[in-house]
mmCIF file of C-alpha atoms in Angstrom:
data_model
loop_
_atom_site.group_PDB
_atom_site.id
_atom_site.type_symbol
_atom_site.label_atom_id
_atom_site.label_comp_id
_atom_site.label_asym_id
_atom_site.label_seq_id
_atom_site.Cartn_x
_atom_site.Cartn_y
_atom_site.Cartn_z
ATOM 1 C CA MET A 93 -0.083 -0.258 -0.047
ATOM 2 C CA ARG A 94 0.985 3.396 -0.452
ATOM 3 C CA ILE A 95 -0.227 6.191 1.637
ATOM 4 C CA VAL A 96 0.346 10.291 0.957
ATOM 5 C CA ALA A 97 -1.020 13.502 3.076
ATOM 6 C CA LYS A 98 -0.445 16.713 3.028
ATOM 7 C CA THR A 99 -2.384 19.775 5.419
ATOM 8 C CA ASP A 100 -1.839 23.248 4.840
ATOM 9 C CA ILE A 101 -3.200 25.661 6.877
ATOM 10 C CA GLY A 102 -4.419 27.946 3.283
ATOM 11 C CA ARG A 103 -3.670 31.688 2.472
ATOM 12 C CA VAL A 104 -6.108 32.769 4.573
ATOM 13 C CA ARG A 105 -7.035 31.367 8.143
ATOM 14 C CA ASP A 106 -4.909 32.303 11.147
ATOM 15 C CA SER A 107 -4.907 28.591 12.265
ATOM 16 C CA ASN A 108 -5.265 24.517 11.037
ATOM 17 C CA GLN A 109 -8.131 23.366 12.041
ATOM 18 C CA ASP A 110 -7.957 20.511 9.693
ATOM 19 C CA SER A 111 -6.438 16.683 11.538
ATOM 20 C CA TYR A 112 -6.021 13.428 9.425
ATOM 21 C CA ALA A 113 -4.116 10.235 10.421
ATOM 22 C CA ALA A 114 -3.178 7.222 8.013
ATOM 23 C CA GLY A 115 -1.536 4.391 7.827
ATOM 24 C CA GLU A 116 -0.923 0.356 7.043
ATOM 25 C CA LEU A 117 -2.640 -2.412 9.046
ATOM 26 C CA PRO A 118 -1.301 -6.789 8.875
ATOM 27 C CA GLY A 119 -2.130 -7.997 5.309
ATOM 28 C CA GLY A 120 -1.890 -5.317 3.050
ATOM 29 C CA VAL A 121 -4.617 -2.356 4.725
ATOM 30 C CA ALA A 122 -4.631 0.888 5.104
ATOM 31 C CA TRP A 123 -6.935 2.966 6.953
ATOM 32 C CA ALA A 124 -7.845 7.192 6.840
ATOM 33 C CA VAL A 125 -8.955 9.862 8.678
ATOM 34 C CA VAL A 126 -9.593 13.220 7.745
ATOM 35 C CA CYS A 127 -11.417 15.661 9.792
ATOM 36 C CA ASP A 128 -12.021 19.897 9.463
ATOM 37 C CA GLY A 129 -13.249 21.771 12.872
ATOM 38 C CA MET A 130 -15.720 24.579 13.153
ATOM 39 C CA GLY A 131 -16.436 26.055 16.636
ATOM 40 C CA GLY A 132 -13.557 28.765 16.973
ATOM 41 C CA ALA A 133 -9.332 28.465 16.785
ATOM 42 C CA ALA A 134 -9.768 26.323 20.012
ATOM 43 C CA GLY A 135 -12.991 24.823 19.625
ATOM 44 C CA GLY A 136 -12.414 23.696 16.421
ATOM 45 C CA ASN A 137 -8.876 22.345 16.652
ATOM 46 C CA VAL A 138 -10.248 20.282 19.484
ATOM 47 C CA ALA A 139 -12.919 18.571 17.483
ATOM 48 C CA SER A 140 -11.442 17.727 14.660
ATOM 49 C CA SER A 141 -7.862 16.120 16.420
ATOM 50 C CA THR A 142 -10.028 14.270 19.432
ATOM 51 C CA ALA A 143 -11.822 13.058 16.593
ATOM 52 C CA VAL A 144 -8.899 12.155 14.756
ATOM 53 C CA LYS A 145 -6.953 9.968 17.474
ATOM 54 C CA MET A 146 -10.607 8.130 19.454
ATOM 55 C CA ILE A 147 -10.890 7.083 15.543
ATOM 56 C CA SER A 148 -7.283 5.944 14.096
ATOM 57 C CA GLN A 149 -6.835 4.322 18.413
ATOM 58 C CA GLN A 150 -10.454 1.712 17.637
ATOM 59 C CA ILE A 151 -9.102 1.409 13.838
ATOM 60 C CA THR A 152 -6.146 0.088 14.437
ATOM 61 C CA ALA A 153 -6.922 -1.524 18.097
ATOM 62 C CA GLN A 154 -10.679 -3.712 16.796
ATOM 63 C CA TYR A 155 -9.397 -4.168 13.309
ATOM 64 C CA ARG A 156 -8.814 -8.859 12.239
ATOM 65 C CA ASP A 157 -7.011 -9.725 9.703
ATOM 66 C CA GLY A 158 -9.799 -10.884 7.390
ATOM 67 C CA MET A 159 -12.820 -9.142 8.804
ATOM 68 C CA SER A 160 -15.938 -9.196 6.442
ATOM 69 C CA GLY A 161 -16.928 -6.165 5.297
ATOM 70 C CA ASN A 162 -20.143 -5.962 6.987
ATOM 71 C CA SER A 163 -18.195 -5.639 10.579
ATOM 72 C CA ILE A 164 -16.227 -2.727 9.597
ATOM 73 C CA ARG A 165 -18.999 -1.181 8.810
ATOM 74 C CA ASN A 166 -20.332 -1.678 12.245
ATOM 75 C CA MET A 167 -16.585 -0.532 13.295
ATOM 76 C CA LEU A 168 -16.702 2.670 11.790
ATOM 77 C CA ALA A 169 -19.853 3.523 12.935
ATOM 78 C CA SER A 170 -18.927 2.298 16.248
ATOM 79 C CA ALA A 171 -16.154 4.697 16.063
ATOM 80 C CA VAL A 172 -17.309 7.861 14.365
ATOM 81 C CA ALA A 173 -20.275 7.502 17.233
ATOM 82 C CA ALA A 174 -17.980 7.297 20.500
ATOM 83 C CA ALA A 175 -16.120 10.789 19.423
ATOM 84 C CA ASN A 176 -19.272 11.950 18.525
ATOM 85 C CA VAL A 177 -19.725 11.527 21.856
ATOM 86 C CA SER A 178 -16.162 12.019 23.397
ATOM 87 C CA ILE A 179 -16.610 16.290 21.600
ATOM 88 C CA PHE A 180 -20.040 16.750 22.847
ATOM 89 C CA ASP A 181 -19.614 16.118 26.005
ATOM 90 C CA LEU A 182 -15.667 18.445 26.087
ATOM 91 C CA ALA A 183 -18.327 20.789 24.161
ATOM 92 C CA SER A 184 -20.990 20.601 27.268
ATOM 93 C CA SER A 185 -18.134 20.751 30.073
ATOM 94 C CA ASN A 186 -16.741 23.571 28.831
ATOM 95 C CA PRO A 187 -17.691 27.144 28.041
ATOM 96 C CA GLU A 188 -14.420 27.488 25.760
ATOM 97 C CA LEU A 189 -15.788 25.022 23.629
ATOM 98 C CA HIS A 190 -19.582 25.799 23.042
ATOM 99 C CA GLY A 191 -20.690 24.671 19.985
ATOM 100 C CA MET A 192 -17.298 23.404 18.091
ATOM 101 C CA GLY A 193 -17.811 19.808 15.966
ATOM 102 C CA THR A 194 -16.220 18.784 13.486
ATOM 103 C CA THR A 195 -16.698 16.653 9.863
ATOM 104 C CA VAL A 196 -15.158 14.167 9.615
ATOM 105 C CA VAL A 197 -14.282 11.416 6.093
ATOM 106 C CA ALA A 198 -12.655 7.504 7.454
ATOM 107 C CA ALA A 199 -11.923 5.039 5.379
ATOM 108 C CA ILE A 200 -10.630 1.205 5.172
ATOM 109 C CA LEU A 201 -9.125 -0.561 2.409
ATOM 110 C CA SER A 202 -8.742 -4.080 2.126
ATOM 111 C CA ASP A 203 -9.179 -7.156 -0.077
ATOM 112 C CA HIS A 204 -10.136 -4.648 -3.117
ATOM 113 C CA MET A 205 -12.626 -3.198 -1.180
ATOM 114 C CA ALA A 206 -12.637 1.065 0.123
ATOM 115 C CA ARG A 207 -15.365 1.675 2.781
ATOM 116 C CA VAL A 208 -16.622 4.752 4.240
ATOM 117 C CA ALA A 209 -18.008 6.103 6.905
ATOM 118 C CA HIS A 210 -18.557 9.563 6.545
ATOM 119 C CA VAL A 211 -20.815 13.179 8.581
ATOM 120 C CA GLY A 212 -20.353 16.107 6.631
ATOM 121 C CA ASP A 213 -18.880 17.663 3.372
ATOM 122 C CA SER A 214 -15.177 16.356 3.855
ATOM 123 C CA ARG A 215 -15.233 13.832 0.484
ATOM 124 C CA ALA A 216 -14.320 9.949 -0.541
ATOM 125 C CA TYR A 217 -13.531 10.255 -4.086
ATOM 126 C CA LYS A 218 -12.176 6.673 -5.975
ATOM 127 C CA ILE A 219 -10.566 7.599 -8.983
ATOM 128 C CA SER A 220 -9.392 5.190 -11.667
ATOM 129 C CA SER A 221 -8.768 5.674 -15.360
ATOM 130 C CA GLU A 222 -11.866 6.680 -16.232
ATOM 131 C CA GLY A 223 -12.223 9.179 -14.154
ATOM 132 C CA LEU A 224 -12.858 10.893 -11.018
ATOM 133 C CA ILE A 225 -16.193 9.157 -9.363
ATOM 134 C CA GLN A 226 -17.581 11.090 -5.653
ATOM 135 C CA MET A 227 -17.860 8.104 -3.377
ATOM 136 C CA THR A 228 -19.469 10.645 -0.300
ATOM 137 C CA ARG A 229 -22.889 13.249 -0.218
ATOM 138 C CA ASP A 230 -21.723 16.505 1.055
ATOM 139 C CA HIS A 231 -24.541 16.753 4.742
ATOM 140 C CA SER A 232 -24.977 20.340 3.099
ATOM 141 C CA VAL A 233 -27.259 23.019 3.108
ATOM 142 C CA VAL A 234 -26.053 23.245 -0.699
ATOM 143 C CA GLN A 235 -26.201 20.217 -1.591
ATOM 144 C CA GLU A 236 -29.728 19.431 0.161
ATOM 145 C CA LEU A 237 -30.710 23.110 -2.383
ATOM 146 C CA VAL A 238 -28.807 20.536 -5.301
ATOM 147 C CA GLU A 239 -30.790 17.188 -5.063
ATOM 148 C CA THR A 240 -34.490 19.351 -4.879
ATOM 149 C CA GLY A 241 -33.497 21.389 -8.183
ATOM 150 C CA ARG A 242 -33.265 24.191 -6.257
ATOM 151 C CA LEU A 243 -29.622 25.108 -7.423
ATOM 152 C CA THR A 244 -27.506 24.009 -10.664
ATOM 153 C CA PRO A 245 -23.822 21.838 -9.438
ATOM 154 C CA ASP A 246 -22.118 25.148 -11.197
ATOM 155 C CA GLU A 247 -24.512 27.575 -8.784
ATOM 156 C CA ALA A 248 -23.778 25.764 -5.667
ATOM 157 C CA LYS A 249 -20.333 26.369 -6.473
ATOM 158 C CA ALA A 250 -20.713 30.022 -5.681
ATOM 159 C CA HIS A 251 -23.146 30.138 -2.753
ATOM 160 C CA PRO A 252 -22.844 31.932 0.034
ATOM 161 C CA ARG A 253 -24.758 29.278 2.212
ATOM 162 C CA LYS A 254 -21.868 27.039 0.437
ATOM 163 C CA ASN A 255 -20.501 26.251 3.641
ATOM 164 C CA ILE A 256 -22.353 25.349 5.955
ATOM 165 C CA ILE A 257 -23.146 21.566 6.839
ATOM 166 C CA THR A 258 -25.611 20.013 8.292
ATOM 167 C CA ARG A 259 -24.534 17.709 10.334
ATOM 168 C CA ALA A 260 -21.330 17.322 12.266
ATOM 169 C CA LEU A 261 -19.807 15.104 15.085
ATOM 170 C CA GLY A 262 -20.328 16.574 19.099
ATOM 171 C CA VAL A 263 -23.557 19.227 18.045
ATOM 172 C CA ASP A 264 -25.952 16.454 19.682
ATOM 173 C CA GLU A 265 -25.293 13.393 21.581
ATOM 174 C CA THR A 266 -26.818 11.791 18.594
ATOM 175 C CA VAL A 267 -24.821 11.686 15.068
ATOM 176 C CA ASP A 268 -26.556 9.517 11.865
ATOM 177 C CA ILE A 269 -23.649 8.193 10.136
ATOM 178 C CA ASP A 270 -23.628 7.565 6.346
ATOM 179 C CA PHE A 271 -21.093 4.664 4.335
ATOM 180 C CA CYS A 272 -20.332 4.045 1.211
ATOM 181 C CA GLU A 273 -18.226 1.900 -0.653
ATOM 182 C CA ASP A 274 -16.723 0.716 -3.811
ATOM 183 C CA ARG A 275 -14.471 -1.489 -5.204
ATOM 184 C CA MET A 276 -10.444 -1.021 -6.012
ATOM 185 C CA GLU A 277 -8.750 -2.274 -8.910
ATOM 186 C CA PRO A 278 -4.545 -1.649 -8.691
ATOM 187 C CA ASP A 279 -4.371 1.105 -10.066
ATOM 188 C CA ASP A 280 -7.468 3.042 -8.231
ATOM 189 C CA VAL A 281 -6.920 5.486 -5.631
ATOM 190 C CA LEU A 282 -9.152 7.108 -3.048
ATOM 191 C CA LEU A 283 -8.614 9.824 -2.229
ATOM 192 C CA LEU A 284 -10.192 11.460 1.107
ATOM 193 C CA CYS A 285 -10.027 15.376 1.400
ATOM 194 C CA THR A 286 -11.686 18.824 3.472
ATOM 195 C CA ASP A 287 -13.715 21.375 1.536
ATOM 196 C CA GLY A 288 -10.529 23.152 1.926
ATOM 197 C CA LEU A 289 -9.560 21.335 -1.616
ATOM 198 C CA THR A 290 -12.687 20.518 -3.757
ATOM 199 C CA ASN A 291 -13.580 24.343 -2.596
ATOM 200 C CA TYR A 292 -11.237 26.012 -5.049
ATOM 201 C CA LEU A 293 -10.202 22.455 -7.234
ATOM 202 C CA GLU A 294 -12.530 21.384 -10.229
ATOM 203 C CA THR A 295 -12.945 17.868 -10.195
ATOM 204 C CA ASP A 296 -11.254 17.600 -13.509
ATOM 205 C CA GLU A 297 -7.702 19.705 -11.607
ATOM 206 C CA ILE A 298 -8.090 16.413 -9.599
ATOM 207 C CA PHE A 299 -7.914 14.363 -11.466
ATOM 208 C CA GLN A 300 -5.584 15.402 -14.184
ATOM 209 C CA ILE A 301 -2.712 16.550 -11.092
ATOM 210 C CA ALA A 302 -3.753 12.731 -9.314
ATOM 211 C CA LYS A 303 -3.463 10.745 -13.153
ATOM 212 C CA SER A 304 0.395 13.348 -14.615
ATOM 213 C CA SER A 305 2.246 13.742 -11.648
ATOM 214 C CA GLY A 306 3.714 11.625 -9.673
ATOM 215 C CA TYR A 307 2.502 9.383 -6.276
ATOM 216 C CA TYR A 308 3.898 10.785 -3.850
ATOM 217 C CA GLU A 309 3.699 14.105 -5.313
ATOM 218 C CA SER A 310 0.139 13.850 -6.206
ATOM 219 C CA ALA A 311 -0.633 15.460 -2.750
ATOM 220 C CA GLN A 312 1.400 18.788 -2.534
ATOM 221 C CA GLN A 313 0.270 19.980 -5.946
ATOM 222 C CA MET A 314 -2.789 20.047 -4.906
ATOM 223 C CA VAL A 315 -2.508 21.787 -1.705
ATOM 224 C CA ASP A 316 -0.159 23.996 -4.211
ATOM 225 C CA LEU A 317 -3.350 24.807 -6.574
ATOM 226 C CA ALA A 318 -5.921 25.100 -3.946
ATOM 227 C CA ASN A 319 -3.844 27.929 -2.931
ATOM 228 C CA GLN A 320 -2.962 29.276 -5.492
ATOM 229 C CA HIS A 321 -6.464 29.730 -6.733
ATOM 230 C CA GLY A 322 -7.052 31.573 -3.025
ATOM 231 C CA GLY A 323 -6.787 29.597 -0.705
ATOM 232 C CA GLY A 324 -9.676 30.633 1.566
ATOM 233 C CA ASP A 325 -9.399 27.372 3.764
ATOM 234 C CA ASN A 326 -7.471 24.773 5.436
ATOM 235 C CA ILE A 327 -6.527 22.531 2.985
ATOM 236 C CA THR A 328 -6.074 18.275 3.659
ATOM 237 C CA VAL A 329 -5.680 15.109 0.880
ATOM 238 C CA VAL A 330 -5.128 11.564 1.622
ATOM 239 C CA ALA A 331 -4.540 9.863 -0.599
ATOM 240 C CA ILE A 332 -4.364 5.155 -0.713
ATOM 241 C CA THR A 333 -3.294 3.401 -3.521
ATOM 242 C CA TYR A 334 -2.047 -0.572 -3.986
#
């Protein structure tokens, strides 16, 4: 397995509220977690780092070689739910952290299957020779407007409420977690990222970088281009391939 990752503060923010972790497990298995915090500099950092730490620990402690797809799904859901409760409790007990939350996209790549749990608008993409497929569905106001026909996808990109999400970890005691999966061929790439990338790069730009650059340079090149296009948010990219 090959893993490449990059996070960057961008050109506008005072701090980086994104967090990520990634690694390998026995049996040719890879995992990654990407979070985008919200709720002020302190709150956003605490929420995203807490989620990444908890979910990473549960994945590395609980994964077993040969786990079924359903078991992986349940493990990811359990890890994300536990992180949600922890962040909610921290926010409830500390007035300075009130209102904090974070997105999450967490993935395990095993037996040529990418299995992904997510909340919010951080995304997972499958990049193959045929193109780029968005695996996750944004939990956001503009996504709902697009799905109900009140906005076109192009209008959504410039909508003033495009950064408002409808789900996040830590906001309520419980959270709805979405799950998706797709088969990964040997040359396919699983890409996890925050909206600091997707708000500043078109999907064809992401695809072209993934396919034309050296694999270990791709994350840095995506971050660099997002900054060239304005860098208005923190940017995090994690890419995994065989």
